[in-house]
């Protein structure tokens, strides 16, 4: 998938654990884990807004676009 979620990077920069983020934004630790691993099909803007507020960052600090490489050479 061309959208890479770098939530784990931002958590490390802020020296915050997933559990604390989950509590502060009002979602489960399991959902934070799914977000970190990129195993989600989407994220609500409301949730993204809360994450950015708590981590004092911009959406672009968490979401990165990397085009898929053409493997047909």
PDB file of N, CA and C in Angstrom, residues 7-71:
ATOM      1  N   UNK A   7       3.215   6.045  12.837  1.00  0.00           N
ATOM      2  CA  UNK A   7       2.778   6.400  14.185  1.00  0.00           C
ATOM      3  C   UNK A   7       3.804   5.957  15.220  1.00  0.00           C
ATOM      4  N   UNK A   8       4.413   4.797  15.016  1.00  0.00           N
ATOM      5  CA  UNK A   8       5.414   4.306  15.962  1.00  0.00           C
ATOM      6  C   UNK A   8       6.622   5.244  16.045  1.00  0.00           C
ATOM      7  N   UNK A   9       6.977   5.849  14.921  1.00  0.00           N
ATOM      8  CA  UNK A   9       8.093   6.797  14.894  1.00  0.00           C
ATOM      9  C   UNK A   9       7.758   8.023  15.734  1.00  0.00           C
ATOM     10  N   UNK A  10       6.544   8.546  15.546  1.00  0.00           N
ATOM     11  CA  UNK A  10       6.139   9.745  16.287  1.00  0.00           C
ATOM     12  C   UNK A  10       5.988   9.450  17.774  1.00  0.00           C
ATOM     13  N   UNK A  11       5.483   8.271  18.108  1.00  0.00           N
ATOM     14  CA  UNK A  11       5.391   7.885  19.522  1.00  0.00           C
ATOM     15  C   UNK A  11       6.789   7.844  20.147  1.00  0.00           C
ATOM     16  N   UNK A  12       7.743   7.291  19.432  1.00  0.00           N
ATOM     17  CA  UNK A  12       9.121   7.216  19.945  1.00  0.00           C
ATOM     18  C   UNK A  12       9.700   8.618  20.136  1.00  0.00           C
ATOM     19  N   UNK A  13       9.453   9.500  19.190  1.00  0.00           N
ATOM     20  CA  UNK A  13       9.960  10.879  19.301  1.00  0.00           C
ATOM     21  C   UNK A  13       9.378  11.593  20.515  1.00  0.00           C
ATOM     22  N   UNK A  14       8.121  11.276  20.827  1.00  0.00           N
ATOM     23  CA  UNK A  14       7.454  11.919  21.962  1.00  0.00           C
ATOM     24  C   UNK A  14       7.623  11.129  23.261  1.00  0.00           C
ATOM     25  N   UNK A  15       8.368  10.021  23.165  1.00  0.00           N
ATOM     26  CA  UNK A  15       8.605   9.157  24.334  1.00  0.00           C
ATOM     27  C   UNK A  15       7.278   8.779  25.010  1.00  0.00           C
ATOM     28  N   UNK A  16       6.344   8.332  24.169  1.00  0.00           N
ATOM     29  CA  UNK A  16       5.025   7.961  24.655  1.00  0.00           C
ATOM     30  C   UNK A  16       4.728   6.522  24.245  1.00  0.00           C
ATOM     31  N   UNK A  17       4.063   5.801  25.121  1.00  0.00           N
ATOM     32  CA  UNK A  17       3.675   4.424  24.828  1.00  0.00           C
ATOM     33  C   UNK A  17       2.295   4.404  24.169  1.00  0.00           C
ATOM     34  N   UNK A  18       2.041   3.329  23.439  1.00  0.00           N
ATOM     35  CA  UNK A  18       0.748   3.166  22.771  1.00  0.00           C
ATOM     36  C   UNK A  18      -0.400   3.230  23.762  1.00  0.00           C
ATOM     37  N   UNK A  19      -0.197   2.656  24.939  1.00  0.00           N
ATOM     38  CA  UNK A  19      -1.236   2.631  25.958  1.00  0.00           C
ATOM     39  C   UNK A  19      -1.642   4.047  26.364  1.00  0.00           C
ATOM     40  N   UNK A  20      -0.660   4.905  26.566  1.00  0.00           N
ATOM     41  CA  UNK A  20      -0.959   6.288  26.957  1.00  0.00           C
ATOM     42  C   UNK A  20      -1.693   7.020  25.833  1.00  0.00           C
ATOM     43  N   UNK A  21      -1.240   6.831  24.594  1.00  0.00           N
ATOM     44  CA  UNK A  21      -1.917   7.468  23.467  1.00  0.00           C
ATOM     45  C   UNK A  21      -3.364   7.007  23.387  1.00  0.00           C
ATOM     46  N   UNK A  22      -3.573   5.701  23.509  1.00  0.00           N
ATOM     47  CA  UNK A  22      -4.934   5.139  23.442  1.00  0.00           C
ATOM     48  C   UNK A  22      -5.837   5.778  24.489  1.00  0.00           C
ATOM     49  N   UNK A  23      -5.337   5.888  25.708  1.00  0.00           N
ATOM     50  CA  UNK A  23      -6.129   6.481  26.790  1.00  0.00           C
ATOM     51  C   UNK A  23      -6.452   7.938  26.510  1.00  0.00           C
ATOM     52  N   UNK A  24      -5.464   8.668  25.991  1.00  0.00           N
ATOM     53  CA  UNK A  24      -5.644  10.109  25.787  1.00  0.00           C
ATOM     54  C   UNK A  24      -6.537  10.445  24.602  1.00  0.00           C
ATOM     55  N   UNK A  25      -6.615   9.540  23.612  1.00  0.00           N
ATOM     56  CA  UNK A  25      -7.468   9.843  22.458  1.00  0.00           C
ATOM     57  C   UNK A  25      -8.777   9.072  22.480  1.00  0.00           C
ATOM     58  N   UNK A  26      -8.912   8.148  23.437  1.00  0.00           N
ATOM     59  CA  UNK A  26     -10.186   7.464  23.619  1.00  0.00           C
ATOM     60  C   UNK A  26     -10.435   6.298  22.676  1.00  0.00           C
ATOM     61  N   UNK A  27      -9.368   5.586  22.296  1.00  0.00           N
ATOM     62  CA  UNK A  27      -9.546   4.354  21.528  1.00  0.00           C
ATOM     63  C   UNK A  27      -8.805   3.234  22.251  1.00  0.00           C
ATOM     64  N   UNK A  28      -9.037   2.000  21.824  1.00  0.00           N
ATOM     65  CA  UNK A  28      -8.401   0.873  22.497  1.00  0.00           C
ATOM     66  C   UNK A  28      -6.937   0.746  22.085  1.00  0.00           C
ATOM     67  N   UNK A  29      -6.166   0.109  22.950  1.00  0.00           N
ATOM     68  CA  UNK A  29      -4.767  -0.173  22.629  1.00  0.00           C
ATOM     69  C   UNK A  29      -4.665  -1.029  21.376  1.00  0.00           C
ATOM     70  N   UNK A  30      -5.618  -1.947  21.227  1.00  0.00           N
ATOM     71  CA  UNK A  30      -5.644  -2.816  20.051  1.00  0.00           C
ATOM     72  C   UNK A  30      -5.778  -1.987  18.770  1.00  0.00           C
ATOM     73  N   UNK A  31      -6.636  -0.969  18.795  1.00  0.00           N
ATOM     74  CA  UNK A  31      -6.798  -0.116  17.610  1.00  0.00           C
ATOM     75  C   UNK A  31      -5.548   0.700  17.329  1.00  0.00           C
ATOM     76  N   UNK A  32      -4.862   1.154  18.364  1.00  0.00           N
ATOM     77  CA  UNK A  32      -3.590   1.857  18.165  1.00  0.00           C
ATOM     78  C   UNK A  32      -2.586   0.902  17.528  1.00  0.00           C
ATOM     79  N   UNK A  33      -2.557  -0.329  18.009  1.00  0.00           N
ATOM     80  CA  UNK A  33      -1.657  -1.336  17.449  1.00  0.00           C
ATOM     81  C   UNK A  33      -1.948  -1.584  15.969  1.00  0.00           C
ATOM     82  N   UNK A  34      -3.223  -1.673  15.625  1.00  0.00           N
ATOM     83  CA  UNK A  34      -3.602  -1.870  14.225  1.00  0.00           C
ATOM     84  C   UNK A  34      -3.176  -0.675  13.366  1.00  0.00           C
ATOM     85  N   UNK A  35      -3.334   0.519  13.904  1.00  0.00           N
ATOM     86  CA  UNK A  35      -2.891   1.714  13.185  1.00  0.00           C
ATOM     87  C   UNK A  35      -1.385   1.687  12.967  1.00  0.00           C
ATOM     88  N   UNK A  36      -0.646   1.376  14.021  1.00  0.00           N
ATOM     89  CA  UNK A  36       0.818   1.342  13.928  1.00  0.00           C
ATOM     90  C   UNK A  36       1.297   0.335  12.891  1.00  0.00           C
ATOM     91  N   UNK A  37       0.619  -0.789  12.810  1.00  0.00           N
ATOM     92  CA  UNK A  37       1.054  -1.841  11.888  1.00  0.00           C
ATOM     93  C   UNK A  37       0.561  -1.600  10.461  1.00  0.00           C
ATOM     94  N   UNK A  38      -0.322  -0.632  10.279  1.00  0.00           N
ATOM     95  CA  UNK A  38      -0.839  -0.344   8.952  1.00  0.00           C
ATOM     96  C   UNK A  38      -1.920  -1.313   8.509  1.00  0.00           C
ATOM     97  N   UNK A  39      -2.469  -2.076   9.443  1.00  0.00           N
ATOM     98  CA  UNK A  39      -3.485  -3.071   9.115  1.00  0.00           C
ATOM     99  C   UNK A  39      -4.897  -2.499   9.199  1.00  0.00           C
ATOM    100  N   UNK A  40      -5.043  -1.261   8.777  1.00  0.00           N
ATOM    101  CA  UNK A  40      -6.353  -0.632   8.738  1.00  0.00           C
ATOM    102  C   UNK A  40      -6.606  -0.128   7.321  1.00  0.00           C
ATOM    103  N   UNK A  41      -7.859  -0.045   6.957  1.00  0.00           N
ATOM    104  CA  UNK A  41      -8.209   0.438   5.620  1.00  0.00           C
ATOM    105  C   UNK A  41      -8.466   1.940   5.624  1.00  0.00           C
ATOM    106  N   UNK A  42      -8.629   2.512   6.813  1.00  0.00           N
ATOM    107  CA  UNK A  42      -8.882   3.936   6.911  1.00  0.00           C
ATOM    108  C   UNK A  42      -8.795   4.399   8.347  1.00  0.00           C
ATOM    109  N   UNK A  43      -8.772   5.704   8.497  1.00  0.00           N
ATOM    110  CA  UNK A  43      -8.764   6.310   9.831  1.00  0.00           C
ATOM    111  C   UNK A  43      -9.666   7.534   9.772  1.00  0.00           C
ATOM    112  N   UNK A  44     -10.481   7.700  10.795  1.00  0.00           N
ATOM    113  CA  UNK A  44     -11.372   8.860  10.846  1.00  0.00           C
ATOM    114  C   UNK A  44     -10.562  10.126  11.051  1.00  0.00           C
ATOM    115  N   UNK A  45     -11.008  11.207  10.413  1.00  0.00           N
ATOM    116  CA  UNK A  45     -10.337  12.488  10.610  1.00  0.00           C
ATOM    117  C   UNK A  45     -10.381  12.897  12.073  1.00  0.00           C
ATOM    118  N   UNK A  46     -11.450  12.562  12.756  1.00  0.00           N
ATOM    119  CA  UNK A  46     -11.581  12.882  14.182  1.00  0.00           C
ATOM    120  C   UNK A  46     -10.461  12.202  14.986  1.00  0.00           C
ATOM    121  N   UNK A  47     -10.198  10.932  14.669  1.00  0.00           N
ATOM    122  CA  UNK A  47      -9.130  10.198  15.357  1.00  0.00           C
ATOM    123  C   UNK A  47      -7.773  10.774  14.995  1.00  0.00           C
ATOM    124  N   UNK A  48      -7.562  11.067  13.720  1.00  0.00           N
ATOM    125  CA  UNK A  48      -6.299  11.658  13.273  1.00  0.00           C
ATOM    126  C   UNK A  48      -6.066  13.002  13.950  1.00  0.00           C
ATOM    127  N   UNK A  49      -7.133  13.789  14.082  1.00  0.00           N
ATOM    128  CA  UNK A  49      -7.037  15.086  14.751  1.00  0.00           C
ATOM    129  C   UNK A  49      -6.593  14.915  16.204  1.00  0.00           C
ATOM    130  N   UNK A  50      -7.187  13.952  16.911  1.00  0.00           N
ATOM    131  CA  UNK A  50      -6.828  13.708  18.313  1.00  0.00           C
ATOM    132  C   UNK A  50      -5.385  13.245  18.434  1.00  0.00           C
ATOM    133  N   UNK A  51      -4.961  12.363  17.536  1.00  0.00           N
ATOM    134  CA  UNK A  51      -3.573  11.882  17.554  1.00  0.00           C
ATOM    135  C   UNK A  51      -2.620  13.054  17.371  1.00  0.00           C
ATOM    136  N   UNK A  52      -2.910  13.904  16.388  1.00  0.00           N
ATOM    137  CA  UNK A  52      -2.045  15.059  16.131  1.00  0.00           C
ATOM    138  C   UNK A  52      -2.027  16.029  17.307  1.00  0.00           C
ATOM    139  N   UNK A  53      -3.174  16.195  17.943  1.00  0.00           N
ATOM    140  CA  UNK A  53      -3.255  17.088  19.107  1.00  0.00           C
ATOM    141  C   UNK A  53      -2.388  16.560  20.249  1.00  0.00           C
ATOM    142  N   UNK A  54      -2.537  15.265  20.561  1.00  0.00           N
ATOM    143  CA  UNK A  54      -1.802  14.665  21.677  1.00  0.00           C
ATOM    144  C   UNK A  54      -0.306  14.612  21.392  1.00  0.00           C
ATOM    145  N   UNK A  55       0.062  14.276  20.152  1.00  0.00           N
ATOM    146  CA  UNK A  55       1.480  14.137  19.808  1.00  0.00           C
ATOM    147  C   UNK A  55       2.100  15.449  19.320  1.00  0.00           C
ATOM    148  N   UNK A  56       1.288  16.518  19.248  1.00  0.00           N
ATOM    149  CA  UNK A  56       1.755  17.826  18.790  1.00  0.00           C
ATOM    150  C   UNK A  56       2.491  17.688  17.450  1.00  0.00           C
ATOM    151  N   UNK A  57       1.752  17.179  16.456  1.00  0.00           N
ATOM    152  CA  UNK A  57       2.346  16.959  15.145  1.00  0.00           C
ATOM    153  C   UNK A  57       1.326  17.244  14.058  1.00  0.00           C
ATOM    154  N   UNK A  58       1.741  17.124  12.823  1.00  0.00           N
ATOM    155  CA  UNK A  58       0.892  17.288  11.658  1.00  0.00           C
ATOM    156  C   UNK A  58       0.564  15.919  11.070  1.00  0.00           C
ATOM    157  N   UNK A  59      -0.556  15.786  10.343  1.00  0.00           N
ATOM    158  CA  UNK A  59      -0.881  14.504   9.726  1.00  0.00           C
ATOM    159  C   UNK A  59       0.263  13.962   8.855  1.00  0.00           C
ATOM    160  N   UNK A  60       0.986  14.844   8.194  1.00  0.00           N
ATOM    161  CA  UNK A  60       2.111  14.430   7.350  1.00  0.00           C
ATOM    162  C   UNK A  60       3.278  13.851   8.132  1.00  0.00           C
ATOM    163  N   UNK A  61       3.293  14.067   9.446  1.00  0.00           N
ATOM    164  CA  UNK A  61       4.325  13.451  10.286  1.00  0.00           C
ATOM    165  C   UNK A  61       4.012  11.983  10.535  1.00  0.00           C
ATOM    166  N   UNK A  62       2.761  11.609  10.333  1.00  0.00           N
ATOM    167  CA  UNK A  62       2.297  10.254  10.627  1.00  0.00           C
ATOM    168  C   UNK A  62       2.025   9.460   9.352  1.00  0.00           C
ATOM    169  N   UNK A  63       1.483  10.142   8.339  1.00  0.00           N
ATOM    170  CA  UNK A  63       1.111   9.489   7.085  1.00  0.00           C
ATOM    171  C   UNK A  63       2.084   9.896   5.982  1.00  0.00           C
ATOM    172  N   UNK A  64       2.679   8.908   5.331  1.00  0.00           N
ATOM    173  CA  UNK A  64       3.655   9.156   4.278  1.00  0.00           C
ATOM    174  C   UNK A  64       3.229   8.414   3.017  1.00  0.00           C
ATOM    175  N   UNK A  65       3.287   9.092   1.887  1.00  0.00           N
ATOM    176  CA  UNK A  65       2.944   8.465   0.615  1.00  0.00           C
ATOM    177  C   UNK A  65       4.210   7.984  -0.073  1.00  0.00           C
ATOM    178  N   UNK A  66       4.264   6.697  -0.369  1.00  0.00           N
ATOM    179  CA  UNK A  66       5.364   6.110  -1.139  1.00  0.00           C
ATOM    180  C   UNK A  66       4.761   5.309  -2.271  1.00  0.00           C
ATOM    181  N   UNK A  67       4.938   5.782  -3.505  1.00  0.00           N
ATOM    182  CA  UNK A  67       4.347   5.071  -4.632  1.00  0.00           C
ATOM    183  C   UNK A  67       4.870   3.630  -4.701  1.00  0.00           C
ATOM    184  N   UNK A  68       4.000   2.737  -5.138  1.00  0.00           N
ATOM    185  CA  UNK A  68       4.413   1.344  -5.305  1.00  0.00           C
ATOM    186  C   UNK A  68       5.363   1.245  -6.477  1.00  0.00           C
ATOM    187  N   UNK A  69       6.389   0.412  -6.326  1.00  0.00           N
ATOM    188  CA  UNK A  69       7.344   0.224  -7.393  1.00  0.00           C
ATOM    189  C   UNK A  69       6.789  -0.752  -8.412  1.00  0.00           C
ATOM    190  N   UNK A  70       7.039  -0.469  -9.669  1.00  0.00           N
ATOM    191  CA  UNK A  70       6.599  -1.353 -10.744  1.00  0.00           C
ATOM    192  C   UNK A  70       7.518  -2.575 -10.790  1.00  0.00           C
ATOM    193  N   UNK A  71       6.946  -3.725 -10.518  1.00  0.00           N
ATOM    194  CA  UNK A  71       7.748  -4.955 -10.485  1.00  0.00           C
ATOM    195  C   UNK A  71       7.811  -5.645 -11.841  1.00  0.00           C
TER     196      UNK A  71
END
